[in-house]
Coordinates of C-alpha atoms and ligand atoms in Angstrom, one line a residue:
M1 CA 0.0 0.0 0.0
T2 CA 1.6 3.3 -1.0
A3 CA 1.4 6.1 1.5
P4 CA -0.8 9.1 0.5
R5 CA 1.0 12.3 -0.6
R6 CA -1.9 14.8 -0.1
S7 CA 0.1 17.3 1.9
I8 CA 3.8 18.1 1.5
L9 CA 5.2 20.6 4.1
S10 CA 8.2 22.6 2.9
V11 CA 10.6 23.1 5.9
P12 CA 13.6 25.4 5.7
G13 CA 16.8 23.3 5.9
H14 CA 18.6 25.7 8.2
R15 CA 15.8 25.8 10.9
P16 CA 16.2 22.6 13.0
R17 CA 13.4 23.6 15.4
M18 CA 11.1 23.5 12.4
H19 CA 12.4 20.0 11.5
Q20 CA 11.3 18.8 14.9
K21 CA 7.9 20.4 14.6
A22 CA 7.4 18.9 11.1
S23 CA 8.3 15.4 12.4
R24 CA 5.3 15.6 14.8
S25 CA 2.8 17.2 12.4
A26 CA -0.2 15.6 10.6
V27 CA 1.5 16.0 7.2
D28 CA 1.9 13.1 4.8
V29 CA 5.3 14.2 3.4
V30 CA 8.0 16.4 5.0
M31 CA 10.1 18.1 2.4
L32 CA 13.3 19.5 4.0
D33 CA 14.3 22.4 1.8
L34 CA 17.8 23.4 0.7
E35 CA 16.7 25.7 -2.1
D36 CA 14.7 29.0 -2.0
S37 CA 13.8 29.1 1.8
V38 CA 17.5 29.0 2.7
P39 CA 19.7 32.2 2.4
L40 CA 22.9 31.8 0.4
D41 CA 25.2 32.1 3.3
A42 CA 23.3 29.3 5.2
K43 CA 23.5 26.8 2.3
P44 CA 26.3 24.5 3.7
A45 CA 24.9 24.7 7.3
A46 CA 21.4 23.8 6.0
R47 CA 22.8 20.7 4.2
T48 CA 24.5 19.5 7.4
A49 CA 21.3 20.2 9.5
V50 CA 19.1 18.3 7.0
I51 CA 21.4 15.3 6.9
K52 CA 21.4 15.3 10.8
A53 CA 17.6 15.6 10.9
L54 CA 17.1 12.7 8.4
N55 CA 19.4 10.4 10.4
D56 CA 18.5 11.4 14.0
L57 CA 14.8 12.4 14.1
D58 CA 12.0 9.9 14.7
W59 CA 9.8 10.6 11.6
Q60 CA 7.2 8.1 12.8
G61 CA 6.5 6.6 9.4
R62 CA 6.2 9.9 7.6
T63 CA 7.6 10.2 4.1
V64 CA 10.7 12.5 4.1
T65 CA 12.1 14.2 1.0
V66 CA 14.8 16.8 0.4
R67 CA 14.6 19.6 -2.1
I68 CA 18.1 20.2 -3.4
N69 CA 19.3 23.3 -5.1
G70 CA 19.1 23.4 -8.9
F71 CA 21.9 21.9 -11.0
D72 CA 22.5 25.4 -12.4
T73 CA 23.9 26.5 -9.0
A74 CA 27.1 25.8 -7.1
F75 CA 25.2 23.9 -4.5
G76 CA 22.9 21.4 -6.3
F77 CA 25.4 18.7 -7.2
R78 CA 26.9 18.6 -3.7
D79 CA 23.4 18.6 -2.1
L80 CA 22.5 15.5 -4.1
L81 CA 25.7 13.6 -3.4
A82 CA 25.8 14.5 0.3
V83 CA 22.2 13.8 1.1
A84 CA 22.0 10.6 -0.8
Q85 CA 25.3 9.3 0.5
E86 CA 25.0 10.3 4.1
A87 CA 21.3 9.9 4.7
G88 CA 20.0 7.9 1.8
G89 CA 18.4 5.3 4.0
A90 CA 16.0 7.8 5.5
L91 CA 15.3 9.6 2.2
S92 CA 12.2 8.8 0.1
S93 CA 13.1 11.1 -2.8
V94 CA 15.0 14.1 -3.9
V95 CA 13.0 17.0 -5.2
I96 CA 14.8 18.8 -8.1
P97 CA 13.8 22.4 -8.6
K98 CA 13.6 24.3 -12.0
V99 CA 13.7 21.2 -14.1
D100 CA 13.8 22.6 -17.7
D101 CA 15.1 19.5 -19.5
P102 CA 15.1 15.7 -19.1
A103 CA 19.0 15.9 -18.8
D104 CA 18.5 17.1 -15.2
I105 CA 16.6 13.9 -14.4
H106 CA 19.1 11.7 -16.3
C107 CA 22.0 13.2 -14.4
A108 CA 20.4 12.8 -10.9
S109 CA 19.3 9.3 -11.8
R110 CA 22.7 8.1 -12.9
L111 CA 24.4 9.6 -9.8
L112 CA 21.8 7.8 -7.6
D113 CA 22.5 4.5 -9.4
G114 CA 26.2 4.8 -8.4
I115 CA 25.5 5.8 -4.8
E116 CA 23.0 2.9 -4.4
M117 CA 25.4 0.4 -5.9
E118 CA 28.1 1.6 -3.5
R119 CA 25.7 1.4 -0.6
G120 CA 24.7 -2.1 -1.7
G121 CA 20.9 -2.4 -1.2
G122 CA 18.1 -0.5 0.4
A123 CA 15.0 1.1 -1.2
P124 CA 15.8 3.1 -4.3
I125 CA 15.6 6.9 -3.9
G126 CA 12.9 8.5 -6.0
I127 CA 13.0 11.8 -7.9
E128 CA 10.4 14.6 -7.9
A129 CA 10.6 17.2 -10.7
T130 CA 9.5 20.7 -10.1
I131 CA 8.2 22.4 -13.3
E132 CA 8.6 26.1 -13.0
S133 CA 9.5 27.6 -16.3
A134 CA 8.2 27.9 -19.8
R135 CA 11.0 25.6 -21.0
G136 CA 10.1 23.0 -18.3
M137 CA 6.5 23.1 -19.3
Q138 CA 7.4 22.8 -23.0
N139 CA 9.6 19.7 -22.3
I140 CA 7.3 18.2 -19.7
A141 CA 6.4 15.0 -21.5
A142 CA 10.1 14.1 -22.0
I143 CA 10.8 15.0 -18.4
A144 CA 8.0 12.8 -17.1
A145 CA 9.4 9.9 -19.1
A146 CA 13.1 10.4 -18.2
S147 CA 13.5 7.9 -15.3
P148 CA 11.7 5.1 -13.5
R149 CA 12.8 6.9 -10.3
L150 CA 10.2 9.7 -11.0
V151 CA 7.5 9.9 -8.4
S152 CA 5.8 13.2 -9.1
L153 CA 5.7 16.4 -11.1
V154 CA 5.2 19.5 -9.0
F155 CA 3.9 22.9 -10.2
G156 CA 6.2 25.8 -9.1
I157 CA 3.7 28.6 -9.4
A158 CA 5.8 31.7 -8.5
D159 CA 8.9 30.8 -10.6
Y160 CA 6.6 29.8 -13.4
S161 CA 4.7 33.1 -13.2
A162 CA 8.1 34.9 -13.4
S163 CA 9.3 32.7 -16.3
I164 CA 6.2 33.5 -18.5
G165 CA 5.9 37.2 -17.4
A166 CA 2.6 36.8 -15.7
R167 CA 1.5 39.7 -13.3
L168 CA 2.1 39.5 -9.6
V169 CA -1.3 39.9 -7.9
S170 CA -0.6 39.1 -4.3
I171 CA 2.1 39.6 -1.7
S172 CA 3.6 36.1 -2.1
G173 CA 2.8 35.4 -5.7
H174 CA 1.6 31.9 -4.6
G175 CA -2.0 31.6 -5.8
E176 CA -3.9 34.3 -3.9
A177 CA -6.5 36.7 -5.4
E178 CA -5.9 35.4 -9.0
E179 CA -9.6 35.8 -9.8
Q180 CA -9.2 39.6 -9.5
I181 CA -7.2 39.8 -12.7
Y182 CA -8.4 36.7 -14.7
P183 CA -11.9 35.3 -15.0
G184 CA -11.8 31.6 -14.4
H185 CA -8.7 29.9 -13.2
R186 CA -5.4 31.5 -14.3
W187 CA -3.4 28.3 -14.0
N188 CA -5.9 26.0 -15.7
F189 CA -3.7 25.3 -18.7
A190 CA -0.5 24.9 -16.9
L191 CA -1.9 22.6 -14.2
G192 CA -3.9 20.6 -16.8
R193 CA -0.8 20.1 -18.9
L194 CA 1.2 19.0 -15.8
V195 CA -1.6 16.6 -14.7
M196 CA -1.7 15.1 -18.2
A197 CA 2.1 14.6 -18.4
A198 CA 2.2 13.1 -14.9
K199 CA -0.7 10.7 -15.4
A200 CA 0.5 9.5 -18.8
Q201 CA 3.6 8.1 -16.9
D202 CA 1.7 7.0 -13.7
L203 CA 3.2 9.8 -11.7
L204 CA 1.6 12.0 -9.0
A205 CA 0.6 15.5 -9.9
I206 CA 1.3 18.0 -7.1
D207 CA 0.2 21.6 -6.9
A208 CA 2.2 24.6 -5.7
P209 CA 1.8 26.0 -2.2
Y210 CA -0.7 28.8 -1.3
G211 CA 1.2 31.7 0.0
N212 CA -1.2 33.3 2.4
F213 CA -1.0 31.0 5.4
R214 CA -3.6 33.0 7.4
D215 CA -6.3 32.5 4.7
P216 CA -7.8 28.9 5.2
A217 CA -10.8 29.7 2.9
G218 CA -8.5 30.8 0.0
L219 CA -6.3 27.8 0.6
E220 CA -9.4 25.5 0.5
R221 CA -10.6 27.1 -2.8
A222 CA -7.1 26.8 -4.4
A223 CA -6.7 23.2 -3.3
S224 CA -10.3 22.2 -4.4
I225 CA -9.6 23.6 -7.9
S226 CA -6.3 21.6 -8.3
C227 CA -8.0 18.5 -6.8
A228 CA -10.8 18.9 -9.4
L229 CA -8.2 19.1 -12.2
G230 CA -6.7 15.8 -11.2
C231 CA -3.9 16.8 -8.8
D232 CA -3.1 14.3 -6.0
G233 CA -1.8 16.8 -3.4
K234 CA -0.5 20.3 -2.7
W235 CA 2.6 21.7 -1.0
A236 CA 2.2 23.6 2.3
I237 CA 4.5 26.2 3.7
H238 CA 3.0 26.4 7.2
P239 CA 1.7 23.7 9.5
D240 CA -1.7 25.4 9.8
Q241 CA -2.3 24.5 6.1
I242 CA -2.0 20.8 6.5
E243 CA -5.4 19.9 7.9
T244 CA -7.2 21.7 5.0
I245 CA -5.0 20.1 2.3
N246 CA -5.5 16.6 3.8
R247 CA -9.2 17.1 3.9
V248 CA -9.6 18.5 0.4
F249 CA -7.5 15.7 -1.1
S250 CA -9.3 12.9 0.7
P251 CA -12.5 11.5 -0.6
S252 CA -15.5 12.8 1.4
A253 CA -18.1 10.6 3.0
E254 CA -20.6 11.8 0.4
E255 CA -18.2 10.9 -2.5
I256 CA -17.5 7.5 -1.0
A257 CA -21.2 6.8 -0.6
R258 CA -21.9 7.9 -4.2
A259 CA -19.1 5.7 -5.6
R260 CA -20.5 2.7 -3.6
K261 CA -24.0 3.3 -5.0
I262 CA -22.7 3.4 -8.5
L263 CA -20.7 0.2 -8.1
D264 CA -23.7 -1.6 -6.5
A265 CA -26.0 -0.4 -9.3
W266 CA -23.5 -1.5 -11.9
E267 CA -23.2 -4.9 -10.4
A268 CA -27.0 -5.3 -10.6
A269 CA -27.1 -3.9 -14.2
R270 CA -24.3 -6.3 -15.2
K271 CA -26.3 -9.3 -13.9
Q272 CA -29.2 -8.2 -16.2
G273 CA -26.8 -7.9 -19.2
L274 CA -27.0 -4.1 -19.4
G275 CA -24.2 -1.9 -20.8
A276 CA -25.6 1.3 -19.4
A277 CA -28.0 1.8 -16.5
A278 CA -30.0 4.6 -14.7
V279 CA -29.3 5.7 -11.2
D280 CA -31.3 8.6 -9.7
G281 CA -32.2 9.7 -13.3
R282 CA -28.5 9.7 -14.4
M283 CA -26.9 7.5 -16.9
I284 CA -24.0 5.4 -15.7
D285 CA -21.8 3.3 -18.0
Q286 CA -18.4 1.7 -17.9
A287 CA -16.5 5.0 -17.8
T288 CA -18.7 6.1 -14.8
V289 CA -17.8 2.9 -13.1
R290 CA -14.1 3.4 -13.7
L291 CA -14.3 6.8 -12.0
A292 CA -16.3 5.4 -9.1
Q293 CA -13.9 2.4 -8.7
R294 CA -10.9 4.7 -8.7
L295 CA -12.4 6.8 -5.9
W296 CA -13.5 3.7 -4.0
D297 CA -10.0 2.2 -4.2
Q298 CA -8.4 5.5 -3.0
A299 CA -10.9 5.5 -0.1
R300 CA -10.0 1.9 0.8
R301 CA -6.3 2.6 0.7
M302 CA -6.8 5.5 3.1
G303 CA -9.0 3.3 5.4
L304 CA -12.1 5.4 4.7
A305 CA -14.3 2.7 3.1
R306 CA -15.3 -0.7 4.2
P307 CA -14.8 -3.7 2.0
A308 CA -17.7 -4.2 -0.5
R309 CA -20.6 -6.3 1.0
K310 CA -20.8 -9.8 -0.4
P311 CA -24.0 -10.0 -2.5
Ligands
COA1 N1 7.7 23.9 8.9 C1 7.7 23.6 10.2 N2 7.4 24.4 11.2 C2 6.9 25.6 10.8 C3 6.9 26.0 9.5 C4 7.3 25.1 8.5 N3 7.2 25.4 7.2 N4 6.4 27.3 9.4 C5 6.1 27.7 10.6 N5 6.5 26.7 11.5 C6 6.4 26.7 13.0 C7 7.1 27.9 13.6 O1 8.5 27.6 13.8 C8 6.4 28.1 14.8 O2 6.8 27.1 15.8 P1 6.8 27.4 17.4 O3 5.3 27.6 17.7 O4 7.4 26.2 17.9 O5 7.6 28.7 17.5 C9 4.9 27.7 14.5 O6 5.0 26.9 13.3 C10 4.1 28.9 14.1 O7 4.7 29.7 13.1 P2 4.3 31.2 12.8 O8 4.8 32.1 13.9 O9 2.8 31.3 12.5 O10 5.1 31.5 11.5 P3 6.5 32.1 11.3 O11 6.4 33.6 11.2 O12 7.4 31.6 12.3 O13 6.9 31.6 9.9 C11 7.1 31.5 7.5 C12 6.3 32.0 8.7 C13 6.4 31.8 6.2 C14 8.5 32.3 7.5 C15 7.4 30.0 7.7 O14 6.1 29.4 7.8 C16 8.2 29.4 6.7 O15 9.5 29.5 6.6 N6 7.6 28.5 5.8 C17 8.3 27.7 4.8 C18 8.9 28.6 3.6 C19 9.4 27.7 2.5 O16 9.7 26.5 2.7 N7 9.4 28.3 1.3 C20 9.8 27.6 0.1 C21 8.8 26.7 -0.4 S1 8.0 27.2 -1.8
MG2 MG1 10.5 27.7 -7.1

């Protein structure tokens, strides 16, 4: 059973107190960050602190990842080597920022091959690719297919906005007040493209964080939109955001009951040799059943649904 990745908390690498706090939070994935939340002069210290946290803290079954610096910086290559060599056993995946080209994934994957051969065993380390530029979005299908280590594609909203020259509408540039300058959803195409590329390779699609951590209603709206578009989870930048994200990305009791009703009605229709059936005045067919089955299976994996009753 794969652990859910609904909420992913970004935790600055140079703040060990925050590592502690994250290790006890209700989050699905803790992402220790070496990139943009860490000031330049704290980069080496953050790397050391992250390796120590990975090895020493009791993560109580939580998935732990590390966002390294990009390969276009002086830090990225050493982040990858140090973290994978010195704390690889505790590390679920490395998150690579600003992936513009599949070469970044090939490079990381080959280095991890060598590190794992030297280590001799243990679970393979995954790779998560953050797509945050026009070039990355252009090359997204090749990036998604670049390595069997890939776990997810992640939308980097603020850097992507900067890359394409979109206007800054809120203080943080992370998803707030978008509707004030664009009717509908400003990131519909970008997120839809990312979801399609991810799902075509059986990867998870993960949405960017919401920057206003004192606005649970705005967070809920942003998370609900990306969930509706097919995303599996969303980054958080503050512990107060975790509960909302977990709730939005979990099937609700109403959705689970609806899925069960469809599956039961389909079972009855199938016995009568029907290819389509009516439930509450709506048509259901095999595509409806696939949707319902997917939701039911997700609910079962999360322990939210009982096994189907024997007829
Ligand atoms: N991970 C773990 N703990 C966090 C946290 C995080 N991302 N953000 C806040 N906390 C902790 C604080 O340390 C504080 O703990 P305490 O009660 O033990 O002192 C508690 O949660 C409440 O924090 P609060 O005072 O509300 O916020 P703050 O002013 O300390 O921090 C931010 C606000 C935005 C600076 C902080 O949330 C942060 O650094 N977030 C992550 C930023 C990031 O990773 N950016 C890159 C990703 S795109
Ligand atoms: Mg970014």
